Amino acid sequence: MTIHQTEFGTVETLEFGAADAGSMMLLLHATATGPGSLVRLGKTLGDAGHLVVIPALHRYGGSRVMETGGPLERNVRIARWVLNTFRAPATGVFGQSMGGLTAVLTALAEPEAVDRLMLYEPMVLRALDPDDPADTREREWDRALVRAVADAVGTDGYETATAAFIEAWNEVSWSAIPEKTRETILGDGPGLAAEMLAVNEGMSSPAELEGLTTPTLLLGGEASPALASRILARLEASLPDCRREVFPGLGHMGPVMAPSRVAESLINFLK
């Protein structure tokens, strides 16, 4: 890990590949994971000839954004700093779940800096249709999980609520997660709850997506929660330049569980 002191705080990064590569890949991780979750994906992309930068988003690792703003604004601040610090002739941004939402917001803020956008089940909940009962049902399912975590912060039920959220979105039981990882996840209840709530609200308006013209690859797992596929379908219908791939047998944690399969799709999209 490399620690960078910036004008807005500290950013911790993992870097793979050659610094003078002709292309740079920014990888943005999901909630309750951290940059280490994308190491195998990053190494594969680095071996394929890309400079890969995986920052720890705000509150993860050593990254701390001291400027005011909510969790998403601080994550975007880190992503924009990476884009402007590790410049390359061609730049792609990949994001998983919360990282996917951060990638979308970053591409909207820095359209000239992002040549390709790659999203694995991004939590762009505002892409859903509020008049569609199925969309509403799935969004309320996620909102209930998030609200349970937020309401339980500081109580004996916090671990139970957090475990329910993790198990709903991940292909692993809470008890199967290493104890040290569970302790890390539980160690900052207010911060994690605030991040979950921010992601659940997402963008201020679906109209913001109208400005997203970056060529986009939408990725998802066949075994993921229904909400993930509904978001991808809405994005596919609304974005002007995109294509969608679904991985048989994978779930929401596809980039972590099967990085080589995901990397192959990313590399082909970048050609």
PDB file of C-alpha atoms in Angstrom:
ATOM      1  CA  MET A   1       0.000   0.000   0.000  1.00  0.00           C
ATOM      2  CA  THR A   2       1.130   3.530  -0.766  1.00  0.00           C
ATOM      3  CA  ILE A   3       0.096   6.505   1.376  1.00  0.00           C
ATOM      4  CA  HIS A   4      -0.450   9.828  -0.421  1.00  0.00           C
ATOM      5  CA  GLN A   5      -0.814  13.126   1.421  1.00  0.00           C
ATOM      6  CA  THR A   6      -3.122  15.442  -0.528  1.00  0.00           C
ATOM      7  CA  GLU A   7      -4.633  18.880  -0.002  1.00  0.00           C
ATOM      8  CA  PHE A   8      -7.885  17.261   1.137  1.00  0.00           C
ATOM      9  CA  GLY A   9      -6.548  14.433   3.288  1.00  0.00           C
ATOM     10  CA  THR A  10      -4.873  11.034   3.015  1.00  0.00           C
ATOM     11  CA  VAL A  11      -5.352   8.516   0.211  1.00  0.00           C
ATOM     12  CA  GLU A  12      -4.076   4.954   0.414  1.00  0.00           C
ATOM     13  CA  THR A  13      -3.643   3.040  -2.852  1.00  0.00           C
ATOM     14  CA  LEU A  14      -2.639  -0.318  -4.257  1.00  0.00           C
ATOM     15  CA  GLU A  15      -0.896  -0.142  -7.637  1.00  0.00           C
ATOM     16  CA  PHE A  16      -0.133  -2.810 -10.224  1.00  0.00           C
ATOM     17  CA  GLY A  17       1.448  -2.764 -13.663  1.00  0.00           C
ATOM     18  CA  ALA A  18       3.944  -0.343 -15.177  1.00  0.00           C
ATOM     19  CA  ALA A  19       3.766   3.347 -14.354  1.00  0.00           C
ATOM     20  CA  ASP A  20       4.425   4.198 -18.014  1.00  0.00           C
ATOM     21  CA  ALA A  21       1.664   1.959 -19.388  1.00  0.00           C
ATOM     22  CA  GLY A  22      -0.422   3.485 -22.137  1.00  0.00           C
ATOM     23  CA  SER A  23      -3.639   2.917 -20.205  1.00  0.00           C
ATOM     24  CA  MET A  24      -4.721   3.293 -16.603  1.00  0.00           C
ATOM     25  CA  MET A  25      -7.464   1.392 -14.795  1.00  0.00           C
ATOM     26  CA  LEU A  26      -9.072   2.832 -11.675  1.00  0.00           C
ATOM     27  CA  LEU A  27     -10.811   0.131  -9.608  1.00  0.00           C
ATOM     28  CA  LEU A  28     -13.394   1.133  -6.972  1.00  0.00           C
ATOM     29  CA  HIS A  29     -14.440  -1.350  -4.295  1.00  0.00           C
ATOM     30  CA  ALA A  30     -17.786  -2.200  -2.701  1.00  0.00           C
ATOM     31  CA  THR A  31     -19.186  -1.340   0.725  1.00  0.00           C
ATOM     32  CA  ALA A  32     -17.732  -3.286   3.672  1.00  0.00           C
ATOM     33  CA  THR A  33     -14.824  -4.655   1.613  1.00  0.00           C
ATOM     34  CA  GLY A  34     -11.831  -2.425   0.856  1.00  0.00           C
ATOM     35  CA  PRO A  35      -9.149  -2.305  -1.835  1.00  0.00           C
ATOM     36  CA  GLY A  36      -7.794  -5.725  -0.886  1.00  0.00           C
ATOM     37  CA  SER A  37     -10.955  -7.311  -2.278  1.00  0.00           C
ATOM     38  CA  LEU A  38      -9.896  -6.292  -5.810  1.00  0.00           C
ATOM     39  CA  VAL A  39      -6.229  -7.303  -5.596  1.00  0.00           C
ATOM     40  CA  ARG A  40      -6.533 -10.414  -7.762  1.00  0.00           C
ATOM     41  CA  LEU A  41      -8.520  -8.512 -10.368  1.00  0.00           C
ATOM     42  CA  GLY A  42      -5.971  -5.692 -10.269  1.00  0.00           C
ATOM     43  CA  LYS A  43      -2.999  -8.030 -10.680  1.00  0.00           C
ATOM     44  CA  THR A  44      -4.616  -9.698 -13.689  1.00  0.00           C
ATOM     45  CA  LEU A  45      -5.255  -6.343 -15.363  1.00  0.00           C
ATOM     46  CA  GLY A  46      -1.727  -5.194 -14.509  1.00  0.00           C
ATOM     47  CA  ASP A  47      -0.257  -8.325 -16.083  1.00  0.00           C
ATOM     48  CA  ALA A  48      -2.290  -7.529 -19.210  1.00  0.00           C
ATOM     49  CA  GLY A  49      -0.397  -4.260 -19.651  1.00  0.00           C
ATOM     50  CA  HIS A  50      -2.478  -1.701 -17.772  1.00  0.00           C
ATOM     51  CA  LEU A  51      -1.451   0.539 -14.913  1.00  0.00           C
ATOM     52  CA  VAL A  52      -3.974  -0.331 -12.194  1.00  0.00           C
ATOM     53  CA  VAL A  53      -4.750   1.897  -9.197  1.00  0.00           C
ATOM     54  CA  ILE A  54      -7.057   0.673  -6.423  1.00  0.00           C
ATOM     55  CA  PRO A  55      -7.684   3.366  -3.819  1.00  0.00           C
ATOM     56  CA  ALA A  56      -9.119   2.736  -0.413  1.00  0.00           C
ATOM     57  CA  LEU A  57     -12.295   4.783  -0.411  1.00  0.00           C
ATOM     58  CA  HIS A  58     -13.122   7.122   2.467  1.00  0.00           C
ATOM     59  CA  ARG A  59     -12.876   5.396   5.896  1.00  0.00           C
ATOM     60  CA  TYR A  60     -11.215   2.304   4.424  1.00  0.00           C
ATOM     61  CA  GLY A  61      -7.542   1.612   5.104  1.00  0.00           C
ATOM     62  CA  GLY A  62      -5.706   4.886   5.559  1.00  0.00           C
ATOM     63  CA  SER A  63      -7.956   7.010   3.338  1.00  0.00           C
ATOM     64  CA  ARG A  64      -9.553   9.951   5.093  1.00  0.00           C
ATOM     65  CA  VAL A  65     -11.104  12.906   3.254  1.00  0.00           C
ATOM     66  CA  MET A  66     -11.115  15.932   5.545  1.00  0.00           C
ATOM     67  CA  GLU A  67     -13.333  18.110   3.349  1.00  0.00           C
ATOM     68  CA  THR A  68     -17.012  18.399   4.138  1.00  0.00           C
ATOM     69  CA  GLY A  69     -19.517  16.245   2.301  1.00  0.00           C
ATOM     70  CA  GLY A  70     -21.226  12.895   2.580  1.00  0.00           C
ATOM     71  CA  PRO A  71     -19.633   9.478   2.013  1.00  0.00           C
ATOM     72  CA  LEU A  72     -20.275   9.451  -1.742  1.00  0.00           C
ATOM     73  CA  GLU A  73     -18.912  12.952  -2.258  1.00  0.00           C
ATOM     74  CA  ARG A  74     -15.754  11.973  -0.393  1.00  0.00           C
ATOM     75  CA  ASN A  75     -15.380   8.794  -2.428  1.00  0.00           C
ATOM     76  CA  VAL A  76     -15.734  10.764  -5.659  1.00  0.00           C
ATOM     77  CA  ARG A  77     -13.100  13.200  -4.370  1.00  0.00           C
ATOM     78  CA  ILE A  78     -10.670  10.294  -4.028  1.00  0.00           C
ATOM     79  CA  ALA A  79     -11.547   8.875  -7.452  1.00  0.00           C
ATOM     80  CA  ARG A  80     -11.090  12.240  -9.163  1.00  0.00           C
ATOM     81  CA  TRP A  81      -7.735  12.681  -7.439  1.00  0.00           C
ATOM     82  CA  VAL A  82      -6.568   9.323  -8.787  1.00  0.00           C
ATOM     83  CA  LEU A  83      -7.677  10.235 -12.323  1.00  0.00           C
ATOM     84  CA  ASN A  84      -5.776  13.493 -12.218  1.00  0.00           C
ATOM     85  CA  THR A  85      -2.679  12.074 -10.514  1.00  0.00           C
ATOM     86  CA  PHE A  86      -2.158   8.875 -12.516  1.00  0.00           C
ATOM     87  CA  ARG A  87      -2.843  10.262 -15.975  1.00  0.00           C
ATOM     88  CA  ALA A  88      -2.579   8.013 -19.033  1.00  0.00           C
ATOM     89  CA  PRO A  89      -3.487   8.310 -22.736  1.00  0.00           C
ATOM     90  CA  ALA A  90      -6.439   5.969 -22.142  1.00  0.00           C
ATOM     91  CA  THR A  91      -8.326   5.637 -18.866  1.00  0.00           C
ATOM     92  CA  GLY A  92     -10.951   3.167 -17.711  1.00  0.00           C
ATOM     93  CA  VAL A  93     -12.917   3.218 -14.469  1.00  0.00           C
ATOM     94  CA  PHE A  94     -14.301   0.029 -12.921  1.00  0.00           C
ATOM     95  CA  GLY A  95     -16.603  -0.070  -9.937  1.00  0.00           C
ATOM     96  CA  GLN A  96     -18.404  -2.790  -8.023  1.00  0.00           C
ATOM     97  CA  SER A  97     -21.650  -2.101  -6.103  1.00  0.00           C
ATOM     98  CA  MET A  98     -21.001   1.121  -4.127  1.00  0.00           C
ATOM     99  CA  GLY A  99     -17.835   1.487  -6.198  1.00  0.00           C
ATOM    100  CA  GLY A 100     -20.007   1.292  -9.312  1.00  0.00           C
ATOM    101  CA  LEU A 101     -22.164   4.175  -8.105  1.00  0.00           C
ATOM    102  CA  THR A 102     -18.987   6.104  -7.281  1.00  0.00           C
ATOM    103  CA  ALA A 103     -17.692   5.352 -10.791  1.00  0.00           C
ATOM    104  CA  VAL A 104     -20.880   6.733 -12.370  1.00  0.00           C
ATOM    105  CA  LEU A 105     -20.725   9.911 -10.292  1.00  0.00           C
ATOM    106  CA  THR A 106     -17.024  10.283 -11.142  1.00  0.00           C
ATOM    107  CA  ALA A 107     -17.643   9.890 -14.871  1.00  0.00           C
ATOM    108  CA  LEU A 108     -20.378  12.527 -14.682  1.00  0.00           C
ATOM    109  CA  ALA A 109     -18.011  14.884 -12.846  1.00  0.00           C
ATOM    110  CA  GLU A 110     -14.942  14.193 -15.043  1.00  0.00           C
ATOM    111  CA  PRO A 111     -16.315  13.115 -18.463  1.00  0.00           C
ATOM    112  CA  GLU A 112     -13.152  14.101 -20.321  1.00  0.00           C
ATOM    113  CA  ALA A 113     -11.005  11.985 -17.994  1.00  0.00           C
ATOM    114  CA  VAL A 114     -12.904   8.694 -18.401  1.00  0.00           C
ATOM    115  CA  ASP A 115     -12.680   6.857 -21.733  1.00  0.00           C
ATOM    116  CA  ARG A 116     -14.374   3.623 -20.653  1.00  0.00           C
ATOM    117  CA  LEU A 117     -16.726   2.866 -17.768  1.00  0.00           C
ATOM    118  CA  MET A 118     -17.123  -0.682 -16.413  1.00  0.00           C
ATOM    119  CA  LEU A 119     -19.776  -1.370 -13.798  1.00  0.00           C
ATOM    120  CA  TYR A 120     -20.376  -4.599 -11.896  1.00  0.00           C
ATOM    121  CA  GLU A 121     -23.863  -4.384 -10.393  1.00  0.00           C
ATOM    122  CA  PRO A 122     -23.597  -0.680  -9.543  1.00  0.00           C
ATOM    123  CA  MET A 123     -25.964   0.491  -6.829  1.00  0.00           C
ATOM    124  CA  VAL A 124     -27.528   3.199  -8.993  1.00  0.00           C
ATOM    125  CA  LEU A 125     -30.921   2.876  -7.357  1.00  0.00           C
ATOM    126  CA  ARG A 126     -32.220   6.072  -8.936  1.00  0.00           C
ATOM    127  CA  ALA A 127     -32.171   4.286 -12.283  1.00  0.00           C
ATOM    128  CA  LEU A 128     -35.201   2.292 -11.133  1.00  0.00           C
ATOM    129  CA  ASP A 129     -38.704   3.250 -12.227  1.00  0.00           C
ATOM    130  CA  PRO A 130     -40.754   4.447  -9.217  1.00  0.00           C
ATOM    131  CA  ASP A 131     -43.936   3.549 -11.113  1.00  0.00           C
ATOM    132  CA  ASP A 132     -42.886  -0.076 -11.614  1.00  0.00           C
ATOM    133  CA  PRO A 133     -44.154  -2.267  -8.732  1.00  0.00           C
ATOM    134  CA  ALA A 134     -41.328  -4.795  -9.175  1.00  0.00           C
ATOM    135  CA  ASP A 135     -38.684  -2.065  -9.065  1.00  0.00           C
ATOM    136  CA  THR A 136     -40.304  -0.595  -5.966  1.00  0.00           C
ATOM    137  CA  ARG A 137     -40.518  -3.983  -4.252  1.00  0.00           C
ATOM    138  CA  GLU A 138     -36.819  -4.723  -4.784  1.00  0.00           C
ATOM    139  CA  ARG A 139     -35.747  -1.252  -3.725  1.00  0.00           C
ATOM    140  CA  GLU A 140     -37.777  -1.550  -0.520  1.00  0.00           C
ATOM    141  CA  TRP A 141     -36.130  -4.915   0.151  1.00  0.00           C
ATOM    142  CA  ASP A 142     -32.701  -3.266   0.126  1.00  0.00           C
ATOM    143  CA  ARG A 143     -33.904  -0.198   2.013  1.00  0.00           C
ATOM    144  CA  ALA A 144     -35.224  -2.399   4.821  1.00  0.00           C
ATOM    145  CA  LEU A 145     -31.853  -4.131   5.164  1.00  0.00           C
ATOM    146  CA  VAL A 146     -30.031  -0.794   5.280  1.00  0.00           C
ATOM    147  CA  ARG A 147     -32.479   0.789   7.709  1.00  0.00           C
ATOM    148  CA  ALA A 148     -32.147  -2.193  10.046  1.00  0.00           C
ATOM    149  CA  VAL A 149     -28.368  -1.650  10.191  1.00  0.00           C
ATOM    150  CA  ALA A 150     -28.717   2.098  10.748  1.00  0.00           C
ATOM    151  CA  ASP A 151     -31.333   1.668  13.486  1.00  0.00           C
ATOM    152  CA  ALA A 152     -29.245  -0.952  15.295  1.00  0.00           C
ATOM    153  CA  VAL A 153     -26.012   1.078  15.570  1.00  0.00           C
ATOM    154  CA  GLY A 154     -24.915   1.136  19.209  1.00  0.00           C
ATOM    155  CA  THR A 155     -27.269  -1.667  20.233  1.00  0.00           C
ATOM    156  CA  ASP A 156     -26.886  -5.394  20.811  1.00  0.00           C
ATOM    157  CA  GLY A 157     -28.669  -6.040  17.516  1.00  0.00           C
ATOM    158  CA  TYR A 158     -26.080  -4.305  15.344  1.00  0.00           C
ATOM    159  CA  GLU A 159     -24.105  -7.430  14.461  1.00  0.00           C
ATOM    160  CA  THR A 160     -27.292  -9.332  13.613  1.00  0.00           C
ATOM    161  CA  ALA A 161     -28.506  -6.564  11.291  1.00  0.00           C
ATOM    162  CA  THR A 162     -25.083  -6.203   9.657  1.00  0.00           C
ATOM    163  CA  ALA A 163     -24.810  -9.964   9.170  1.00  0.00           C
ATOM    164  CA  ALA A 164     -28.234 -10.000   7.472  1.00  0.00           C
ATOM    165  CA  PHE A 165     -27.152  -7.270   5.054  1.00  0.00           C
ATOM    166  CA  ILE A 166     -23.841  -8.980   4.245  1.00  0.00           C
ATOM    167  CA  GLU A 167     -25.468 -12.380   3.708  1.00  0.00           C
ATOM    168  CA  ALA A 168     -28.175 -10.886   1.475  1.00  0.00           C
ATOM    169  CA  TRP A 169     -25.636  -9.371  -0.899  1.00  0.00           C
ATOM    170  CA  ASN A 170     -22.713 -11.800  -0.653  1.00  0.00           C
ATOM    171  CA  GLU A 171     -22.224 -15.437  -1.492  1.00  0.00           C
ATOM    172  CA  VAL A 172     -20.991 -16.276   1.993  1.00  0.00           C
ATOM    173  CA  SER A 173     -22.453 -16.668   5.458  1.00  0.00           C
ATOM    174  CA  TRP A 174     -21.462 -14.175   8.157  1.00  0.00           C
ATOM    175  CA  SER A 175     -19.885 -16.955  10.239  1.00  0.00           C
ATOM    176  CA  ALA A 176     -17.666 -17.976   7.312  1.00  0.00           C
ATOM    177  CA  ILE A 177     -16.071 -14.530   7.109  1.00  0.00           C
ATOM    178  CA  PRO A 178     -12.718 -14.414   8.951  1.00  0.00           C
ATOM    179  CA  GLU A 179     -13.066 -13.045  12.478  1.00  0.00           C
ATOM    180  CA  LYS A 180     -10.645 -10.177  11.834  1.00  0.00           C
ATOM    181  CA  THR A 181     -12.663  -9.082   8.806  1.00  0.00           C
ATOM    182  CA  ARG A 182     -15.895  -9.227  10.805  1.00  0.00           C
ATOM    183  CA  GLU A 183     -14.300  -7.102  13.518  1.00  0.00           C
ATOM    184  CA  THR A 184     -13.230  -4.538  10.918  1.00  0.00           C
ATOM    185  CA  ILE A 185     -16.727  -4.382   9.434  1.00  0.00           C
ATOM    186  CA  LEU A 186     -18.282  -3.937  12.861  1.00  0.00           C
ATOM    187  CA  GLY A 187     -15.641  -1.498  14.097  1.00  0.00           C
ATOM    188  CA  ASP A 188     -17.181   1.665  12.665  1.00  0.00           C
ATOM    189  CA  GLY A 189     -20.917   1.254  12.973  1.00  0.00           C
ATOM    190  CA  PRO A 190     -21.904   4.909  12.451  1.00  0.00           C
ATOM    191  CA  GLY A 191     -19.593   5.274   9.449  1.00  0.00           C
ATOM    192  CA  LEU A 192     -20.785   2.088   7.776  1.00  0.00           C
ATOM    193  CA  ALA A 193     -24.440   2.951   8.394  1.00  0.00           C
ATOM    194  CA  ALA A 194     -23.976   6.450   6.964  1.00  0.00           C
ATOM    195  CA  GLU A 195     -22.325   4.979   3.874  1.00  0.00           C
ATOM    196  CA  MET A 196     -25.125   2.441   3.382  1.00  0.00           C
ATOM    197  CA  LEU A 197     -27.769   5.157   3.697  1.00  0.00           C
ATOM    198  CA  ALA A 198     -25.935   7.383   1.220  1.00  0.00           C
ATOM    199  CA  VAL A 199     -25.706   4.562  -1.319  1.00  0.00           C
ATOM    200  CA  ASN A 200     -29.373   3.727  -0.813  1.00  0.00           C
ATOM    201  CA  GLU A 201     -30.304   7.298  -1.708  1.00  0.00           C
ATOM    202  CA  GLY A 202     -27.705   7.432  -4.482  1.00  0.00           C
ATOM    203  CA  MET A 203     -28.112  10.138  -7.072  1.00  0.00           C
ATOM    204  CA  SER A 204     -30.467  13.064  -6.568  1.00  0.00           C
ATOM    205  CA  SER A 205     -32.383  12.466  -9.784  1.00  0.00           C
ATOM    206  CA  PRO A 206     -32.618   9.900 -12.613  1.00  0.00           C
ATOM    207  CA  ALA A 207     -32.148  12.839 -14.980  1.00  0.00           C
ATOM    208  CA  GLU A 208     -28.478  12.945 -13.958  1.00  0.00           C
ATOM    209  CA  LEU A 209     -27.927   9.781 -15.979  1.00  0.00           C
ATOM    210  CA  GLU A 210     -28.792  11.679 -19.166  1.00  0.00           C
ATOM    211  CA  GLY A 211     -25.323  13.205 -19.034  1.00  0.00           C
ATOM    212  CA  LEU A 212     -23.566   9.841 -18.969  1.00  0.00           C
ATOM    213  CA  THR A 213     -22.334   9.316 -22.527  1.00  0.00           C
ATOM    214  CA  THR A 214     -19.134   7.380 -21.727  1.00  0.00           C
ATOM    215  CA  PRO A 215     -18.991   3.960 -23.426  1.00  0.00           C
ATOM    216  CA  THR A 216     -20.098   1.601 -20.660  1.00  0.00           C
ATOM    217  CA  LEU A 217     -19.863  -2.115 -19.932  1.00  0.00           C
ATOM    218  CA  LEU A 218     -22.566  -3.404 -17.578  1.00  0.00           C
ATOM    219  CA  LEU A 219     -21.712  -6.620 -15.746  1.00  0.00           C
ATOM    220  CA  GLY A 220     -23.683  -8.807 -13.379  1.00  0.00           C
ATOM    221  CA  GLY A 221     -24.041 -12.266 -11.930  1.00  0.00           C
ATOM    222  CA  GLU A 222     -26.844 -14.654 -12.704  1.00  0.00           C
ATOM    223  CA  ALA A 223     -27.089 -15.632  -9.018  1.00  0.00           C
ATOM    224  CA  SER A 224     -27.283 -12.066  -7.660  1.00  0.00           C
ATOM    225  CA  PRO A 225     -30.290 -10.531  -5.890  1.00  0.00           C
ATOM    226  CA  ALA A 226     -33.087  -9.473  -8.244  1.00  0.00           C
ATOM    227  CA  LEU A 227     -32.453  -5.800  -7.449  1.00  0.00           C
ATOM    228  CA  ALA A 228     -29.043  -5.939  -9.121  1.00  0.00           C
ATOM    229  CA  SER A 229     -30.419  -7.223 -12.421  1.00  0.00           C
ATOM    230  CA  ARG A 230     -33.254  -4.695 -12.410  1.00  0.00           C
ATOM    231  CA  ILE A 231     -30.769  -1.834 -12.026  1.00  0.00           C
ATOM    232  CA  LEU A 232     -28.663  -3.199 -14.882  1.00  0.00           C
ATOM    233  CA  ALA A 233     -31.736  -3.528 -17.112  1.00  0.00           C
ATOM    234  CA  ARG A 234     -32.757   0.078 -16.432  1.00  0.00           C
ATOM    235  CA  LEU A 235     -29.241   1.328 -17.122  1.00  0.00           C
ATOM    236  CA  GLU A 236     -29.033  -0.700 -20.328  1.00  0.00           C
ATOM    237  CA  ALA A 237     -32.269   0.896 -21.525  1.00  0.00           C
ATOM    238  CA  SER A 238     -31.218   4.439 -20.665  1.00  0.00           C
ATOM    239  CA  LEU A 239     -27.523   4.732 -21.501  1.00  0.00           C
ATOM    240  CA  PRO A 240     -26.734   5.689 -25.110  1.00  0.00           C
ATOM    241  CA  ASP A 241     -23.545   3.636 -25.485  1.00  0.00           C
ATOM    242  CA  CYS A 242     -23.451   0.441 -23.450  1.00  0.00           C
ATOM    243  CA  ARG A 243     -23.492  -3.323 -23.559  1.00  0.00           C
ATOM    244  CA  ARG A 244     -24.376  -5.874 -20.907  1.00  0.00           C
ATOM    245  CA  GLU A 245     -22.902  -9.213 -19.883  1.00  0.00           C
ATOM    246  CA  VAL A 246     -24.243 -11.686 -17.330  1.00  0.00           C
ATOM    247  CA  PHE A 247     -21.969 -14.309 -15.723  1.00  0.00           C
ATOM    248  CA  PRO A 248     -23.597 -17.712 -15.148  1.00  0.00           C
ATOM    249  CA  GLY A 249     -23.078 -18.995 -11.634  1.00  0.00           C
ATOM    250  CA  LEU A 250     -21.701 -15.744 -10.204  1.00  0.00           C
ATOM    251  CA  GLY A 251     -23.308 -13.400  -7.699  1.00  0.00           C
ATOM    252  CA  HIS A 252     -22.785  -9.873  -6.430  1.00  0.00           C
ATOM    253  CA  MET A 253     -19.194 -10.593  -5.407  1.00  0.00           C
ATOM    254  CA  GLY A 254     -18.143 -11.841  -8.840  1.00  0.00           C
ATOM    255  CA  PRO A 255     -15.066  -9.569  -9.107  1.00  0.00           C
ATOM    256  CA  VAL A 256     -13.810 -11.015  -5.816  1.00  0.00           C
ATOM    257  CA  MET A 257     -14.841 -14.640  -6.271  1.00  0.00           C
ATOM    258  CA  ALA A 258     -13.990 -15.015  -9.982  1.00  0.00           C
ATOM    259  CA  PRO A 259     -11.599 -12.186 -10.892  1.00  0.00           C
ATOM    260  CA  SER A 260     -10.158 -13.911 -13.963  1.00  0.00           C
ATOM    261  CA  ARG A 261     -13.592 -14.198 -15.571  1.00  0.00           C
ATOM    262  CA  VAL A 262     -14.403 -10.567 -14.880  1.00  0.00           C
ATOM    263  CA  ALA A 263     -10.941  -9.429 -16.008  1.00  0.00           C
ATOM    264  CA  GLU A 264     -11.391 -11.150 -19.372  1.00  0.00           C
ATOM    265  CA  SER A 265     -14.522  -9.118 -20.054  1.00  0.00           C
ATOM    266  CA  LEU A 266     -12.835  -5.892 -18.966  1.00  0.00           C
ATOM    267  CA  ILE A 267      -9.773  -6.520 -21.150  1.00  0.00           C
ATOM    268  CA  ASN A 268     -11.918  -7.281 -24.186  1.00  0.00           C
ATOM    269  CA  PHE A 269     -13.920  -4.105 -23.630  1.00  0.00           C
ATOM    270  CA  LEU A 270     -10.743  -2.028 -23.422  1.00  0.00           C
ATOM    271  CA  LYS A 271      -9.359  -3.256 -26.755  1.00  0.00           C
TER     272      LYS A 271
END
